[in-house]
C-alpha cells in the first residue's frame, strides 16, 4: 500500500475490524521503514499525536522516544493524563519536559495575539530541538499528519510538518502512519489501540492552547482562572450529557475586571466567558442552547470555586459575526 | 393633612379613586403653599419627577418652570419623550438644555467609576444652578422626594434633596407633593394624571444614566453603542411580553474589543453585554431565563444594527456575586 497518498478506492475505517486491519498493515510498514533505529515524537496529548504514539509503541516499543512539552498552556489534567497513559500504562519511553516557567516568562507582558502565537510556536520548536540534540542515534521523526492536512497543503503531496520548521541541523526522515486517514478514522483506530475515550474524543484544541483564551497579556493568575473554569465546564458538560453533543466548549478570561459583591464586600474581579458552539466546517458556527439551569449551576460553581472571578457570561455570538476563539 | 409625614393610618393608594382623592388634596395644598409664585423643577423624565411635574402643572400651570437637562447619558428617545409629553401635550413651561457636549467633554478620558459619578453629579448641579439664576422671581423648588427616600435619610424627617446640594445663593423653599408616597402609589397617581405608561412604568435608571454602562472612560461612539443596543433590547422585550415581567434589563459595553468576522473580513469590535435581572429589594437579584430564540434574535439585531459591535454576551451572574450594574 502506498503510504503517501490515500487511494480513491480506500474504504472508510468505521469498524473495529477495519481499524484492526489498518493497524496490522501500519505496524508492518513502520517496522519496515524504521528497522532498529530510534524514532522521535512530539507528543502533545491530542488525538493525532496520541494515536501515532500508540501505533509506534505497538510497532517498535521503547525505540519510540516521546517528548511531551508542558508549556503551561495545557488544560487541567492533560500532562498528568499523558504520563499516566503512555508512561504508566503503555510503558512508553517518555520524556516529560516542564517548560512552564520558560514559556510564561517569554510571554509576560505580550498582549498582541499574533506575537503570542509566534512566541509559543518558536519556543516549542526550540525546546523540542534542544531535547532532540541531546538524544543519540535518532534519525527519524514521527508526526501526526492526517489526510486533511495534506489536502490543505500545496499540491497535496508535499511533506507536512505539524511541528513547524525544525532547525537545519535536525534533518529527520519522517514517519507518518496516519497520513492517509480522516479525523474520524484516526479516532476509530485510537479506540482500537486502547486509548481512553477522553483522549480519542477530545475536542479540538488550538496549538497555542489556553494562551489564546487568556486574552491579551498572559498572567499566571488569570491563566489559572481559565484552566480552572474550563475544567468545571468540561466536568459539568460531561455529567449532563453535553460532552459528546457539543462540538467545542471552553472558557475565556478577558483582561478586564468588573465590580461585584462577595460576603458583603465589594469585589473587583474578572468575568469568565463560556463559549459552546457547533459547526460542520469551522467556517460558520452556531451557539448551543445550553439549559438555563445548567448555566446557572456552572455560574455558581465558577464564581465560588475559581479565584479572582465574580461574574460569568455566555457568548451568544454565532460565526459570523464572531469567531469561535476570542483572539 | 400633614404633608411632612406619612400618617400610620394612611390607606395605600391602589385605585384610580384613591389616586383622584390624593391629587385633589395635593393640588389644593400646592396652591395654598405656592400662591402666585413660580416653582422650579429639575425634570429628568423619571417617574418621580414626572409625576411631580404633572401635579404642579394641574395646580399652577405655567407657573411651574421645568428644566430638562440632556446630559447625553439618557436612553434613546427619552429627551424627545419629555418634550412631547410635557411641552406639547401638557403645555408645560419647559426649558430644554442640551448639555451633551459639556458633559461628554468633562468626562473624556475619565475611567474611574467614582470620579465619573462625581463629575456627572456636580456638572448637573452646576448646569441647573446656572439656569435657576437666569430666572427672576422663582423662590420655590419642587422635588420628587418619595417616602422611602425620607425613611432612608437620617431621623426620617430631614429635608431630602434629590438633586444634591445646590449652591448657597439658591435658597429655595421645597415643594414635595409625593413626599409621603411609596413608589407603587406614585405610579398609580401618575397614570391617573394621564402620563404615558412608558413613563409611569419605566424601569429604575441610575442617576449617572448610561454613563455607568459605558464602562471605563466614556467615548461618544461606545456610548452610542450602549444607547442603540439598549433600545433594541427594550423594543424586543416589549414585543415579547418581557417588559412588564423583568424588573430591570439593559445593555453594557465594556472598554474591550475581541476578534470577529464580517463579510469575510476580520473585525475587531466591542461586545455588548445583556443584563436582565429580577429583585425584590435590590440587595440580591436573580437572572431572568430569557428564551434562547429571543436571545439569538436580539444578538442578530445588535451585531447587525449597532456600529462597532461584533459580539453579544448574556450576563449569567446573580447578585451576589455580581452587582446589577457593572461599575
XYZ file of C-alpha atoms in Angstrom:
654
model
C 0.000 0.000 0.000
C 1.295 3.432 -0.952
C 1.593 5.286 2.311
C 1.964 8.633 0.622
C -1.443 9.050 -0.936
C -4.924 7.938 0.080
C -6.184 5.569 -2.620
C -9.501 6.671 -4.139
C -10.831 3.177 -3.541
C -9.951 3.128 0.173
C -12.838 2.104 2.398
C -13.668 4.487 5.264
C -12.483 2.991 8.552
C -15.635 2.839 10.654
C -15.449 -0.510 12.471
C -13.056 -2.190 14.912
C -12.340 -4.810 12.211
C -11.285 -2.219 9.640
C -9.239 -0.420 12.311
C -7.537 -3.693 13.257
C -6.610 -4.324 9.611
C -5.193 -0.820 9.275
C -3.194 -1.195 12.489
C -1.625 -4.518 11.365
C -0.719 -3.031 7.999
C 0.845 0.088 9.553
C 2.736 -1.813 12.265
C 4.338 -3.850 9.485
C 5.063 -0.750 7.387
C 6.594 1.082 10.372
C 8.858 -1.855 11.195
C 9.985 -1.984 7.559
C 10.735 1.754 7.453
C 12.326 2.065 10.880
C 14.190 -1.197 11.429
C 16.060 -0.962 14.733
C 16.509 2.787 14.553
C 15.046 5.214 17.069
C 12.091 7.497 16.316
C 11.324 10.798 17.981
C 7.777 12.128 18.523
C 6.438 15.381 19.939
C 3.509 14.041 21.946
C 1.029 16.796 22.742
C -1.704 14.546 24.075
C -4.033 15.489 21.195
C -5.777 12.762 19.191
C -3.386 12.651 16.237
C -0.071 12.515 18.090
C -1.513 10.122 20.678
C -2.653 7.649 18.004
C 0.734 7.888 16.266
C 2.418 7.203 19.613
C 0.233 4.164 20.291
C 0.884 2.787 16.792
C 4.639 3.217 17.103
C 4.727 1.741 20.606
C 2.950 -1.309 19.194
C 5.441 -1.498 16.308
C 8.790 -0.639 17.911
C 8.197 -0.333 21.668
C 10.765 1.747 23.502
C 12.611 2.639 20.307
C 9.996 5.376 20.094
C 11.090 8.370 22.158
C 8.078 10.534 23.052
C 8.738 14.098 24.158
C 5.886 15.826 25.992
C 6.478 19.538 26.421
C 4.332 21.124 29.126
C 4.260 24.770 28.084
C 1.869 25.750 30.848
C -0.987 26.337 28.406
C -2.495 22.854 28.567
C -5.860 22.058 30.068
C -6.179 20.873 33.635
C -5.062 17.246 33.988
C -3.643 16.883 30.470
C 0.072 16.490 31.266
C -0.887 14.031 34.023
C -3.023 12.044 31.569
C -0.185 11.833 29.017
C 2.137 10.483 31.726
C -0.467 8.051 33.052
C -1.493 6.636 29.672
C 1.866 6.494 27.911
C 4.462 6.079 30.633
C 2.463 4.077 33.211
C 0.044 2.085 31.081
C 1.781 1.717 27.698
C 5.299 1.670 29.158
C 6.439 4.214 26.579
C 9.862 5.810 26.508
C 8.504 9.227 27.544
C 10.497 12.366 28.233
C 8.404 14.910 30.134
C 9.670 18.478 29.950
C 8.341 21.042 32.376
C 8.821 24.223 30.353
C 6.084 26.205 32.120
C 8.331 28.946 33.515
C 10.260 29.241 30.277
C 7.097 29.853 28.209
C 5.313 32.087 30.701
C 8.414 34.228 31.248
C 8.753 34.762 27.489
C 5.048 35.622 27.211
C 4.982 38.054 30.134
C 3.632 41.442 29.057
C 2.951 40.364 25.450
C -0.614 41.285 24.530
C -0.609 41.116 20.723
C -2.296 37.839 19.667
C -0.008 37.208 16.660
C 3.130 37.816 18.719
C 1.822 35.489 21.431
C 1.244 32.734 18.847
C 4.697 33.226 17.341
C 6.423 33.095 20.722
C 4.582 29.905 21.659
C 5.340 28.263 18.294
C 9.005 29.278 18.184
C 9.634 28.392 21.799
C 8.076 24.991 21.249
C 10.425 24.251 18.354
C 13.394 25.447 20.382
C 12.573 23.302 23.423
C 11.916 20.288 21.223
C 15.098 20.803 19.171
C 17.203 21.126 22.332
C 15.809 17.801 23.508
C 16.351 16.169 20.108
C 20.037 17.193 20.086
C 20.541 15.503 23.464
C 19.475 12.148 22.028
C 21.988 9.977 20.215
C 21.164 7.910 17.164
C 17.703 9.261 16.461
C 17.260 9.806 12.742
C 13.501 9.578 12.305
C 10.700 11.902 13.366
C 7.107 10.706 13.710
C 4.312 13.157 13.034
C 0.550 13.089 13.396
C -0.070 14.462 9.917
C -3.564 13.472 8.696
C -5.122 13.472 5.215
C -6.924 16.849 5.531
C -3.504 18.416 6.399
C -2.155 17.011 3.120
C -5.171 18.244 1.159
C -4.732 21.722 2.627
C -1.026 21.869 1.789
C 0.187 22.960 -1.637
C -0.169 20.404 -4.380
C -1.360 17.821 -1.926
C 1.865 15.812 -1.889
C 4.413 17.965 -0.050
C 5.637 16.733 3.288
C 3.631 18.416 6.003
C 5.364 19.438 9.214
C 2.937 19.662 12.103
C 5.571 21.000 14.442
C 6.603 23.718 12.027
C 10.141 24.023 10.708
C 12.835 22.392 12.809
C 16.376 23.823 12.521
C 18.509 22.637 9.572
C 20.860 20.519 11.691
C 17.940 18.299 12.598
C 17.284 16.589 9.317
C 14.895 13.803 10.180
C 13.260 11.252 7.948
C 9.501 11.443 8.579
C 7.258 8.636 9.839
C 3.606 9.481 9.271
C 1.472 6.406 9.895
C -1.932 8.176 9.945
C -1.130 10.329 6.938
C -3.919 8.891 4.782
C -6.645 8.964 7.445
C -9.501 11.342 8.024
C -10.053 12.563 11.595
C -12.968 10.208 12.330
C -10.817 7.277 11.180
C -8.000 8.351 13.472
C -10.463 8.164 16.385
C -11.643 4.646 15.460
C -8.030 3.491 15.193
C -7.199 5.184 18.510
C -10.017 3.388 20.318
C -8.890 0.065 18.847
C -5.368 0.791 20.121
C -6.792 1.086 23.636
C -6.505 4.846 24.139
C -9.030 6.264 26.638
C -12.170 7.971 25.273
C -11.176 11.247 26.906
C -8.113 11.312 24.647
C -9.683 9.881 21.487
C -12.775 12.079 21.524
C -11.019 15.180 22.800
C -12.419 18.445 21.496
C -10.293 20.364 19.014
C -7.744 22.439 20.946
C -5.751 25.316 19.469
C -1.993 24.969 19.098
C -1.264 27.876 21.457
C -3.549 26.141 23.970
C -5.175 28.146 26.720
C -2.890 31.030 25.719
C -5.479 32.410 23.275
C -8.200 32.116 25.930
C -6.246 34.141 28.466
C -6.927 37.167 26.269
C -4.196 39.807 25.987
C -1.037 39.612 28.089
C -0.985 36.265 29.917
C -0.563 36.322 33.686
C -0.257 33.216 35.838
C -3.271 34.016 38.000
C -5.589 34.741 35.080
C -4.296 31.671 33.197
C -5.162 29.612 36.281
C -8.689 31.114 36.188
C -9.001 29.980 32.548
C -7.768 26.476 33.400
C -9.957 26.008 36.489
C -13.131 27.377 34.893
C -12.521 25.246 31.777
C -12.201 22.146 33.988
C -15.516 22.945 35.722
C -17.245 23.479 32.366
C -15.893 20.180 30.980
C -16.897 18.310 34.138
C -20.445 19.699 34.055
C -20.880 19.132 30.314
C -19.725 15.527 30.764
C -22.075 14.963 33.722
C -25.028 16.412 31.823
C -24.665 14.610 28.502
C -23.358 17.598 26.539
C -19.729 16.470 26.165
C -20.409 14.248 23.159
C -23.093 16.542 21.740
C -21.451 19.960 21.560
C -18.601 20.353 19.075
C -16.435 22.689 21.129
C -16.845 24.296 24.538
C -14.393 26.217 26.651
C -13.949 29.310 28.772
C -12.221 32.625 28.144
C -10.994 35.159 30.699
C -10.602 38.641 29.211
C -8.112 41.104 30.675
C -10.907 43.141 32.171
C -12.473 43.417 35.641
C -15.915 44.383 36.864
C -17.471 45.287 40.182
C -19.154 42.565 42.181
C -20.024 41.721 45.755
C -18.881 38.848 47.948
C -19.574 38.330 51.660
C -20.978 41.848 51.771
C -17.721 43.322 50.463
C -17.096 44.980 47.110
C -15.016 42.825 44.765
C -13.254 43.792 41.558
C -12.608 40.610 39.602
C -12.592 39.005 36.150
C -15.583 37.674 34.267
C -15.385 34.154 32.821
C -16.937 33.799 29.363
C -18.468 30.440 28.404
C -18.300 29.505 24.721
C -20.166 26.417 23.424
C -20.558 26.069 19.660
C -21.474 23.614 16.946
C -20.051 23.579 13.436
C -19.559 21.286 10.464
C -16.657 23.020 8.810
C -15.487 25.646 11.330
C -16.267 28.283 8.661
C -19.558 29.024 10.370
C -20.783 28.064 13.817
C -23.968 28.221 15.869
C -24.288 28.628 19.622
C -25.518 25.684 21.714
C -28.767 26.215 23.626
C -27.420 25.054 26.995
C -30.245 24.536 29.546
C -30.524 27.636 31.730
C -30.487 25.645 34.991
C -27.155 24.098 33.987
C -25.711 27.505 33.052
C -26.783 28.767 36.470
C -25.165 25.813 38.215
C -21.912 26.284 36.284
C -22.012 30.014 37.095
C -22.430 29.230 40.773
C -19.505 26.795 40.741
C -17.163 29.072 38.776
C -17.877 32.176 40.874
C -17.349 30.216 44.098
C -14.515 27.852 43.147
C -12.290 29.916 40.851
C -10.101 32.570 42.483
C -10.403 36.097 41.101
C -13.735 35.571 39.283
C -17.015 37.254 40.240
C -19.029 37.037 37.014
C -19.909 34.526 34.270
C -21.089 35.462 30.773
C -22.464 33.269 27.987
C -21.247 34.139 24.496
C -24.366 34.270 22.287
C -22.483 35.109 19.078
C -22.582 32.797 16.065
C -19.752 32.780 13.490
C -20.063 35.174 11.731
C -20.164 37.838 13.258
C -17.958 36.385 15.992
C -15.108 33.929 15.659
C -15.047 30.757 17.775
C -11.956 31.837 19.733
C -11.649 35.412 21.036
C -8.207 36.216 19.634
C -53.343 66.539 56.198
C -49.759 66.827 57.427
C -47.661 66.771 54.286
C -44.452 66.120 56.156
C -45.065 62.660 57.494
C -46.978 59.682 56.180
C -49.788 59.010 58.708
C -49.716 55.453 60.039
C -53.397 55.148 59.196
C -52.974 56.209 55.532
C -54.598 53.814 53.081
C -52.329 52.510 50.296
C -53.235 54.243 47.023
C -54.101 51.362 44.699
C -57.157 52.549 42.745
C -57.982 55.452 40.406
C -60.468 56.723 43.022
C -57.851 56.886 45.767
C -55.397 58.492 43.330
C -58.009 61.071 42.348
C -58.613 61.947 46.014
C -54.854 62.316 46.606
C -54.489 64.502 43.516
C -57.329 66.857 44.600
C -55.868 67.163 48.070
C -52.359 67.881 46.771
C -53.496 70.352 44.111
C -55.191 72.303 46.892
C -52.157 72.039 49.183
C -49.791 73.165 46.400
C -51.952 76.189 45.587
C -52.000 77.128 49.270
C -48.215 76.795 49.604
C -47.255 78.412 46.299
C -49.839 81.127 45.754
C -48.900 83.024 42.595
C -45.177 82.397 42.964
C -43.107 80.468 40.479
C -41.748 76.949 41.131
C -38.678 75.381 39.576
C -38.338 71.657 38.861
C -35.475 69.550 37.507
C -37.431 67.221 35.244
C -35.393 64.117 34.424
C -38.204 62.174 32.801
C -38.111 59.551 35.572
C -41.331 58.513 37.320
C -40.993 60.696 40.416
C -40.098 63.998 38.785
C -42.637 63.395 36.005
C -45.483 62.843 38.474
C -44.450 65.942 40.437
C -44.442 67.931 37.180
C -47.904 66.695 36.222
C -49.288 67.510 39.688
C -47.828 71.018 39.650
C -48.998 71.686 36.105
C -52.509 70.750 37.234
C -52.199 73.039 40.272
C -50.358 76.109 38.945
C -49.986 75.631 35.168
C -47.163 77.623 33.600
C -46.013 78.975 36.958
C -44.109 75.710 37.134
C -40.799 76.030 35.283
C -39.479 72.610 34.286
C -35.820 72.327 33.391
C -34.809 69.209 31.454
C -31.047 68.784 31.238
C -29.934 66.421 28.475
C -26.510 65.309 29.688
C -26.025 62.881 26.818
C -26.400 59.847 29.076
C -30.146 59.355 28.649
C -31.720 56.415 26.884
C -32.719 56.617 23.260
C -35.872 58.709 22.813
C -36.060 59.977 26.393
C -35.386 63.697 25.845
C -37.835 63.597 22.925
C -40.489 61.965 25.131
C -40.072 64.612 27.846
C -40.569 67.356 25.253
C -43.535 65.592 23.636
C -45.383 64.811 26.871
C -44.726 67.989 28.844
C -44.260 70.750 26.293
C -46.544 69.512 23.505
C -49.259 67.619 25.366
C -49.371 69.212 28.829
C -48.359 72.688 27.618
C -45.770 72.943 30.374
C -43.313 75.783 30.741
C -40.334 73.607 29.778
C -36.730 74.699 29.370
C -34.747 72.102 27.455
C -30.979 72.321 27.882
C -28.716 70.464 25.500
C -25.658 69.951 27.718
C -24.377 66.874 25.850
C -21.044 68.349 24.758
C -20.454 69.951 28.126
C -20.863 66.636 29.984
C -19.021 64.438 27.490
C -16.095 66.862 27.251
C -15.743 66.851 31.059
C -15.931 63.034 31.118
C -13.420 62.464 28.315
C -10.589 60.197 29.462
C -12.045 59.643 32.943
C -12.187 55.916 33.685
C -12.583 55.769 37.463
C -16.263 54.999 38.239
C -16.438 57.201 41.351
C -14.867 60.150 39.544
C -17.296 59.681 36.649
C -20.263 59.749 39.054
C -18.959 62.855 40.816
C -18.395 64.718 37.554
C -21.902 63.880 36.347
C -23.488 64.881 39.684
C -21.528 68.123 40.081
C -21.983 69.151 36.476
C -25.711 68.560 36.753
C -25.969 70.864 39.764
C -23.902 73.485 38.009
C -25.977 73.448 34.817
C -29.194 73.530 36.807
C -27.965 76.330 39.108
C -26.898 78.432 36.103
C -30.392 78.076 34.681
C -32.022 78.849 38.032
C -30.049 82.119 38.348
C -31.316 83.249 34.938
C -34.927 83.077 36.140
C -36.466 86.001 38.030
C -38.857 85.605 40.903
C -38.547 81.877 41.452
C -38.379 81.104 45.149
C -39.644 77.536 45.322
C -38.099 74.271 44.191
C -40.201 71.172 43.536
C -38.643 67.773 44.149
C -39.695 64.202 43.528
C -38.787 63.050 47.032
C -40.744 59.916 47.974
C -41.395 58.224 51.323
C -38.618 55.609 51.057
C -36.135 58.494 50.490
C -37.327 60.015 53.775
C -37.086 56.691 55.601
C -33.537 56.229 54.324
C -32.452 59.695 55.411
C -31.321 60.363 58.990
C -34.062 60.591 61.588
C -36.711 60.262 58.926
C -37.734 63.914 58.986
C -34.833 65.846 57.417
C -35.467 67.546 54.125
C -34.209 65.318 51.352
C -32.585 66.886 48.330
C -32.854 64.614 45.309
C -30.690 66.873 43.213
C -27.954 67.022 45.838
C -26.773 70.287 47.376
C -27.454 73.425 45.360
C -25.128 76.426 45.955
C -25.894 78.636 48.986
C -27.174 81.603 46.935
C -30.038 79.434 45.723
C -32.074 79.119 48.883
C -35.336 77.613 47.719
C -38.349 76.617 49.711
C -39.168 72.987 48.858
C -42.383 71.683 47.317
C -42.594 67.917 47.675
C -46.081 66.741 46.753
C -45.302 62.986 46.573
C -43.205 63.012 49.732
C -45.477 60.635 51.633
C -45.988 58.138 48.791
C -44.422 54.764 48.139
C -43.184 54.069 44.602
C -46.189 51.962 43.566
C -48.500 54.770 44.713
C -46.545 57.305 42.666
C -47.216 55.134 39.602
C -50.979 54.918 40.263
C -51.122 58.701 40.716
C -49.048 59.191 37.542
C -51.434 57.064 35.476
C -54.413 58.985 36.855
C -52.680 62.247 35.857
C -52.551 60.977 32.270
C -48.830 60.225 31.980
C -47.995 57.551 29.383
C -47.295 54.000 30.614
C -43.754 54.141 29.206
C -43.017 56.940 31.666
C -45.015 55.651 34.646
C -43.740 52.084 34.492
C -40.205 52.975 33.463
C -37.511 50.655 34.797
C -35.252 52.063 37.527
C -32.450 54.034 35.856
C -29.240 55.055 37.605
C -28.575 58.754 38.213
C -25.449 58.776 36.027
C -27.564 57.185 33.296
C -25.893 55.224 30.544
C -22.565 56.577 31.838
C -22.100 53.594 34.169
C -22.939 51.192 31.315
C -20.305 52.641 29.024
C -17.719 51.047 31.317
C -14.470 52.939 31.904
C -13.660 56.142 30.004
C -16.758 57.198 28.031
C -16.344 57.787 24.308
C -19.099 59.038 22.036
C -19.006 56.028 19.716
C -19.122 53.457 22.504
C -21.844 55.437 24.315
C -23.852 55.312 21.091
C -23.365 51.521 21.011
C -24.783 51.348 24.562
C -27.760 53.526 23.627
C -28.599 51.717 20.382
C -28.238 48.207 21.824
C -30.325 49.207 24.867
C -33.066 50.486 22.529
C -33.084 47.170 20.620
C -33.251 45.199 23.879
C -36.139 47.317 25.179
C -38.011 47.034 21.874
C -37.647 43.232 21.791
C -38.542 42.784 25.468
C -41.670 44.918 24.927
C -42.656 42.951 21.793
C -42.182 39.622 23.555
C -44.030 40.298 26.801
C -40.944 40.639 28.992
C -41.054 44.413 29.540
C -43.568 44.206 32.392
C -42.209 40.929 33.730
C -38.476 41.568 34.184
C -37.509 44.053 36.884
C -34.540 45.614 35.095
C -32.880 44.952 31.747
C -30.232 46.896 29.901
C -27.002 46.583 27.972
C -23.383 47.303 28.872
C -20.466 47.924 26.529
C -17.104 47.286 28.205
C -13.972 49.085 27.029
C -12.663 45.907 25.459
C -12.568 44.520 21.911
C -12.493 40.994 20.521
C -11.814 39.424 17.155
C -14.753 38.647 14.909
C -15.569 38.232 11.238
C -17.884 40.233 8.987
C -18.311 39.887 5.218
C -15.297 37.568 5.186
C -13.104 40.239 6.789
C -11.559 40.211 10.248
C -13.220 42.678 12.616
C -12.046 43.966 15.982
C -15.052 45.341 17.814
C -16.822 45.617 21.186
C -19.039 43.020 22.791
C -22.457 44.083 24.073
C -23.446 42.516 27.397
C -27.147 41.918 28.089
C -28.260 42.141 31.717
C -31.811 41.131 32.734
C -32.494 40.655 36.438
C -35.278 40.305 38.967
C -35.156 41.503 42.554
C -37.422 42.437 45.428
C -35.107 44.688 47.369
C -32.078 45.226 45.057
C -29.942 43.615 47.802
C -29.993 40.340 45.917
C -31.021 39.593 42.343
C -31.589 36.600 40.102
C -31.032 36.381 36.357
C -34.058 36.103 34.041
C -34.296 32.926 31.947
C -34.836 34.720 28.626
C -35.914 32.276 25.866
C -32.862 31.276 23.829
C -34.557 32.010 20.489
C -35.217 35.590 21.634
C -31.613 35.994 22.826
C -30.459 34.783 19.402
C -32.753 37.243 17.629
C -31.553 40.141 19.799
C -27.935 39.072 19.172
C -28.556 39.075 15.431
C -30.118 42.542 15.544
C -27.435 44.072 17.765
C -24.498 42.648 15.788
C -26.035 43.854 12.519
C -27.612 47.176 13.531
C -25.179 48.635 16.060
C -21.933 50.101 14.715
C -18.716 48.767 16.245
C -20.221 45.629 17.809
C -19.426 42.047 16.740
C -20.387 40.022 19.801
C -23.228 39.711 22.344
C -22.878 38.149 25.806
C -25.527 37.284 28.377
C -24.598 38.035 31.976
C -25.457 34.898 33.985
C -24.350 36.311 37.338
C -26.790 36.693 40.220
C -26.232 39.291 42.986
C -24.141 38.263 44.820
C -21.503 37.503 43.432
C -22.117 40.156 40.771
C -23.725 43.538 41.187
C -26.620 44.565 38.933
C -24.622 47.341 37.241
C -21.008 46.740 36.139
C -19.405 49.756 37.808
